[in-house]
Short mmCIF file of C-alpha atoms in Angstrom, two decimals:
data_model
loop_
_atom_site.label_atom_id
_atom_site.label_comp_id
_atom_site.label_asym_id
_atom_site.label_seq_id
_atom_site.Cartn_x
_atom_site.Cartn_y
_atom_site.Cartn_z
CA MET H 1 -51.79 3.80 4.27
CA PHE H 2 -48.50 5.60 3.84
CA ASP H 3 -46.14 6.21 6.74
CA TYR H 4 -46.62 9.96 7.01
CA ASP H 5 -43.63 10.34 9.32
CA GLU H 6 -41.49 9.04 6.46
CA GLU H 7 -43.46 10.89 3.78
CA ALA H 8 -42.97 14.25 5.56
CA GLU H 9 -39.56 14.73 3.94
CA ARG H 10 -41.01 15.13 0.47
CA TYR H 11 -44.69 15.70 1.15
CA ASP H 12 -44.95 19.35 0.10
CA VAL H 13 -42.74 19.23 -2.98
CA SER H 14 -44.61 16.18 -4.32
CA ARG H 15 -48.05 17.73 -3.80
CA GLY H 16 -48.04 21.19 -5.31
CA GLY H 17 -46.13 23.08 -2.61
CA GLU H 18 -47.03 26.68 -1.78
CA PRO H 19 -49.25 27.33 -4.85
CA ARG H 20 -51.55 24.45 -3.95
CA ALA H 21 -51.54 25.45 -0.29
CA ALA H 22 -52.49 29.02 -1.18
CA ALA H 23 -55.33 27.80 -3.42
CA ALA H 24 -56.62 25.49 -0.68
CA ALA H 25 -56.47 28.18 2.00
CA SER H 26 -58.24 30.72 -0.22
CA ALA H 27 -61.07 28.30 -0.96
CA VAL H 28 -61.41 27.35 2.72
CA LEU H 29 -61.49 30.98 3.81
CA GLY H 30 -64.26 31.68 1.31
CA LEU H 31 -66.48 29.27 3.23
CA ILE H 32 -65.77 30.61 6.71
CA PRO H 33 -67.89 33.48 8.09
CA GLU H 34 -66.20 36.77 8.81
CA GLY H 35 -65.50 37.28 12.49
CA THR H 36 -64.92 33.59 13.11
CA GLY H 37 -62.03 34.36 15.45
CA ASN H 38 -60.34 31.00 15.92
CA LEU H 39 -59.92 27.91 13.75
CA LEU H 40 -58.73 24.34 14.28
CA ASP H 41 -56.92 22.73 11.35
CA ILE H 42 -57.37 18.95 11.79
CA ALA H 43 -54.63 16.81 10.20
CA CYS H 44 -52.61 19.95 9.57
CA GLY H 45 -49.71 17.89 8.23
CA THR H 46 -46.63 20.01 7.52
CA GLY H 47 -48.57 23.18 8.33
CA ILE H 48 -48.25 24.54 4.81
CA VAL H 49 -51.99 25.35 4.63
CA THR H 50 -52.20 26.15 8.35
CA ARG H 51 -49.68 28.96 7.91
CA GLN H 52 -51.72 30.43 5.06
CA LEU H 53 -54.83 30.40 7.26
CA ALA H 54 -53.00 31.99 10.19
CA ALA H 55 -51.64 34.76 7.95
CA THR H 56 -55.16 36.19 7.65
CA GLY H 57 -55.26 37.05 11.35
CA LEU H 58 -57.27 34.04 12.50
CA ASP H 59 -56.19 32.48 15.79
CA VAL H 60 -55.26 29.10 14.29
CA ALA H 61 -54.36 25.82 16.00
CA GLY H 62 -53.29 22.64 14.23
CA VAL H 63 -53.44 18.99 15.22
CA ASP H 64 -51.92 15.91 13.56
CA ALA H 65 -51.14 12.33 14.56
CA ALA H 66 -47.85 12.04 12.62
CA TYR H 67 -44.85 13.37 14.50
CA GLY H 68 -42.73 13.83 11.36
CA MET H 69 -45.39 16.00 9.73
CA LEU H 70 -46.09 17.94 12.90
CA ARG H 71 -42.39 18.73 13.41
CA ARG H 72 -42.45 20.63 10.13
CA ALA H 73 -45.72 22.33 11.05
CA ALA H 74 -44.15 23.52 14.31
CA GLU H 75 -41.49 25.32 12.28
CA ARG H 76 -44.13 27.11 10.21
CA VAL H 77 -46.58 27.97 12.98
CA PRO H 78 -44.60 27.83 16.25
CA GLY H 79 -46.60 27.18 19.39
CA ARG H 80 -49.80 26.46 17.51
CA VAL H 81 -49.71 22.70 16.87
CA VAL H 82 -50.53 19.63 18.97
CA LEU H 83 -49.74 15.94 18.47
CA ALA H 84 -53.04 14.08 18.86
CA ASP H 85 -55.49 11.63 17.32
CA THR H 86 -57.81 13.59 15.02
CA ARG H 87 -60.66 11.28 16.07
CA GLN H 88 -60.25 12.18 19.74
CA LEU H 89 -59.38 15.87 19.91
CA PRO H 90 -57.82 17.27 23.10
CA PHE H 91 -60.08 20.32 23.22
CA PRO H 92 -63.25 21.14 25.19
CA ASP H 93 -66.68 21.31 23.61
CA ALA H 94 -67.52 24.49 21.67
CA SER H 95 -63.91 25.70 21.52
CA PHE H 96 -63.63 26.90 17.90
CA GLY H 97 -65.47 29.10 15.45
CA ALA H 98 -64.27 26.95 12.52
CA VAL H 99 -62.76 23.51 11.99
CA THR H 100 -61.06 22.36 8.79
CA ALA H 101 -60.06 18.89 7.57
CA VAL H 102 -58.29 19.11 4.23
CA TRP H 103 -57.22 15.80 2.62
CA LEU H 104 -58.05 13.63 5.63
CA LEU H 105 -61.39 11.80 5.47
CA HIS H 106 -60.40 9.72 2.43
CA LEU H 107 -57.71 8.03 4.56
CA LEU H 108 -59.96 6.79 7.36
CA ASP H 109 -62.27 3.80 7.69
CA ASP H 110 -63.96 5.62 10.58
CA ALA H 111 -64.15 9.09 9.01
CA GLU H 112 -67.43 9.78 10.78
CA ARG H 113 -65.54 10.03 14.07
CA VAL H 114 -63.66 13.06 12.71
CA VAL H 115 -66.93 14.70 11.70
CA ALA H 116 -68.36 13.96 15.15
CA GLU H 117 -65.34 15.52 16.85
CA ALA H 118 -65.49 18.56 14.59
CA ALA H 119 -69.13 19.04 15.54
CA ARG H 120 -68.30 18.67 19.22
CA VAL H 121 -65.54 21.30 19.32
CA LEU H 122 -67.42 23.79 17.12
CA ARG H 123 -69.22 26.70 18.74
CA PRO H 124 -72.88 27.20 17.76
CA GLY H 125 -72.87 29.06 14.46
CA GLY H 126 -69.40 27.73 13.63
CA VAL H 127 -68.46 26.04 10.36
CA PHE H 128 -66.76 22.74 9.52
CA VAL H 129 -64.99 22.65 6.12
CA THR H 130 -63.65 19.45 4.58
CA THR H 131 -62.50 18.04 1.27
CA VAL H 132 -64.70 15.39 -0.35
CA ASP H 133 -64.27 12.98 -3.28
CA LYS H 134 -60.47 13.30 -3.24
CA ALA H 135 -59.67 10.20 -5.29
CA ALA H 136 -62.27 11.10 -7.91
CA SER H 137 -60.74 14.57 -8.20
CA HIS H 138 -57.51 13.05 -9.53
CA ASP H 139 -59.36 11.49 -12.47
CA VAL H 140 -59.06 14.27 -15.06
CA ARG H 141 -60.06 11.99 -17.98
CA SER H 142 -56.49 11.83 -19.28
CA ASP H 143 -54.75 8.97 -21.09
CA ILE H 144 -53.16 8.07 -17.74
CA ASP H 145 -56.60 7.71 -16.18
CA ALA H 146 -57.68 5.49 -19.08
CA VAL H 147 -54.72 3.17 -18.48
CA MET H 148 -55.37 3.06 -14.73
CA ALA H 149 -59.12 2.46 -15.06
CA PRO H 150 -58.88 -1.36 -14.53
CA ARG H 151 -57.05 -1.04 -11.21
CA PRO H 152 -58.83 -2.27 -8.06
CA ARG H 153 -60.27 0.51 -5.90
CA ARG H 154 -61.37 0.87 -2.33
CA ALA H 155 -64.80 2.33 -1.64
CA ALA H 156 -64.35 6.09 -1.16
CA ARG H 157 -64.56 7.01 2.52
CA ASP H 158 -65.03 10.71 1.68
CA ARG H 159 -67.77 10.42 -0.93
CA ASP H 160 -69.75 13.66 -1.04
CA ASP H 161 -73.10 12.15 -0.10
CA LEU H 162 -71.53 9.96 2.59
CA VAL H 163 -69.85 12.94 4.27
CA GLY H 164 -73.17 14.77 4.04
CA SER H 165 -74.85 11.92 5.90
CA PHE H 166 -72.16 12.01 8.61
CA ALA H 167 -72.74 15.73 9.04
CA ASP H 168 -76.50 15.26 9.23
CA ARG H 169 -76.17 12.62 11.94
CA HIS H 170 -74.15 15.06 14.03
CA ALA H 171 -76.55 17.97 13.54
CA LEU H 172 -74.43 19.92 11.05
CA ILE H 173 -76.25 21.85 8.32
CA PRO H 174 -74.97 22.23 4.72
CA ALA H 175 -73.44 25.70 4.41
CA GLY H 176 -71.63 25.91 1.07
CA ARG H 177 -69.32 24.42 -1.52
CA ALA H 178 -66.10 25.44 -3.25
CA CYS H 179 -63.29 23.96 -5.32
CA PHE H 180 -59.63 24.69 -5.89
CA ARG H 181 -56.89 23.62 -8.26
CA GLY H 182 -54.18 21.20 -7.19
CA PHE H 183 -51.32 23.21 -8.67
CA GLY H 184 -48.41 21.07 -9.80
CA GLN H 185 -50.26 17.79 -9.34
CA GLY H 186 -50.91 16.97 -12.97
CA ARG H 187 -49.35 13.55 -13.54
CA ALA H 188 -46.87 12.65 -16.27
CA PRO H 189 -46.75 9.02 -17.50
CA ALA H 190 -43.16 8.38 -16.36
CA ARG H 191 -43.91 9.60 -12.85
CA ALA H 192 -47.19 7.67 -12.77
CA ALA H 193 -45.40 4.45 -13.74
CA ALA H 194 -42.83 4.99 -10.98
CA ASP H 195 -45.59 5.64 -8.45
CA VAL H 196 -47.40 2.45 -9.45
CA ARG H 197 -44.24 0.39 -9.00
CA ARG H 198 -43.42 1.86 -5.59
CA GLY H 199 -46.83 1.02 -4.13
CA TRP H 200 -48.52 4.42 -4.35
CA TYR H 201 -51.78 2.58 -5.06
CA THR H 202 -52.26 0.42 -1.99
CA LEU H 203 -54.21 -2.30 -3.83
CA LEU H 204 -51.43 -2.68 -6.40
CA PRO H 205 -48.56 -4.35 -4.49
CA PRO H 206 -45.07 -3.76 -5.91
CA GLY H 207 -44.07 -6.64 -8.19
CA ALA H 208 -47.60 -7.99 -8.69
CA PRO H 209 -48.51 -8.93 -12.29
CA LEU H 210 -51.22 -6.27 -12.64
CA THR H 211 -48.92 -3.65 -11.12
CA GLU H 212 -46.22 -4.35 -13.69
CA LYS H 213 -48.73 -4.54 -16.55
CA LEU H 214 -50.15 -1.10 -15.76
CA ALA H 215 -46.68 0.41 -15.27
CA GLN H 216 -45.59 -0.90 -18.67
CA ARG H 217 -48.70 0.50 -20.34
CA LEU H 218 -48.03 3.89 -18.75
CA GLU H 219 -44.47 3.79 -20.12
CA GLN H 220 -45.87 3.34 -23.64
CA LEU H 221 -47.89 6.58 -23.56
CA PRO H 222 -46.67 9.59 -25.53
CA ASP H 223 -45.07 12.66 -23.92
CA GLN H 224 -43.64 10.69 -21.02
CA HIS H 225 -42.54 13.73 -19.03
CA VAL H 226 -45.41 16.09 -19.86
CA PRO H 227 -47.85 16.55 -16.94
CA ARG H 228 -51.52 16.07 -17.69
CA PRO H 229 -54.10 18.59 -16.30
CA ASP H 230 -54.10 19.39 -12.59
CA PRO H 231 -56.90 17.95 -10.44
CA LYS H 232 -59.59 20.16 -8.96
CA PHE H 233 -60.46 19.38 -5.35
CA LYS H 234 -63.89 19.86 -3.81
CA LEU H 235 -64.78 21.37 -0.45
CA ARG H 236 -67.99 21.20 1.53
CA ALA H 237 -68.95 23.37 4.49
CA PHE H 238 -71.38 22.51 7.29
CA ARG H 239 -72.65 24.84 10.02
CA LYS H 240 -73.43 23.98 13.61
CA PRO H 241 -76.92 25.32 14.44
CA GLY H 242 -76.97 28.50 16.47
CA PRO H 243 -76.66 32.24 15.99
CA ALA H 244 -74.48 33.03 12.98
CA LEU H 245 -71.10 34.43 13.91
CA SER H 246 -71.53 37.12 11.24
CA PRO H 247 -72.75 37.34 7.63
CA PRO H 248 -71.06 34.60 5.59
CA GLY H 249 -68.17 35.43 3.32
CA PRO H 250 -67.94 34.74 -0.44
CA GLY H 251 -68.75 31.25 -1.61
CA VAL H 252 -71.27 30.36 1.11
#
């Protein structure tokens, strides 16, 4: 896993910046019932999405385990963020009307613990929204994806059906789906080759024979600096049983 304290310096600019954050926030909000009141953004990172959520009038709190990321979030949403393990949240039961986890579960071997904690801190009728199938979303069937197809892969920790089973075990009910575009995240071959060589793919160590072979093949593709299509990320929503907070908004 990357050192997210170190990655904080360039995290936003390398991952779509404000346009992607706005698209993510809009899709999340479409799955949250009107009148929710307060929301916890788990793994809020630099707070770029958290700020978009707070701008709607929701009482938003953010939590992240990486100090470097959270320092930037504190600048965007002052007084609203907490340094803590997302698998052991420092909040009482039934504290929030909504909980979000955008781009988190794919990083964790014990992702179910996050789902369990989300269920715990949700009020009855509240909604948990999370991204699923993140790695698969980056496969846009481009020539870059064809080159990278032989690379070794870890089993996806955020597979749609797997996350659904986590939710079911913690008494959360399916409540909707949405998707959004990862603006500015379409990969160009030259950038993809550089990422391969610097260890972006954790099962391709820098300097390994397969790493270099794939990087060289990427460098032979046409239009070296032309980004391929942006990924489209998927969201799922799950509701904690209980009286609905209000009629659901669009997308539920």
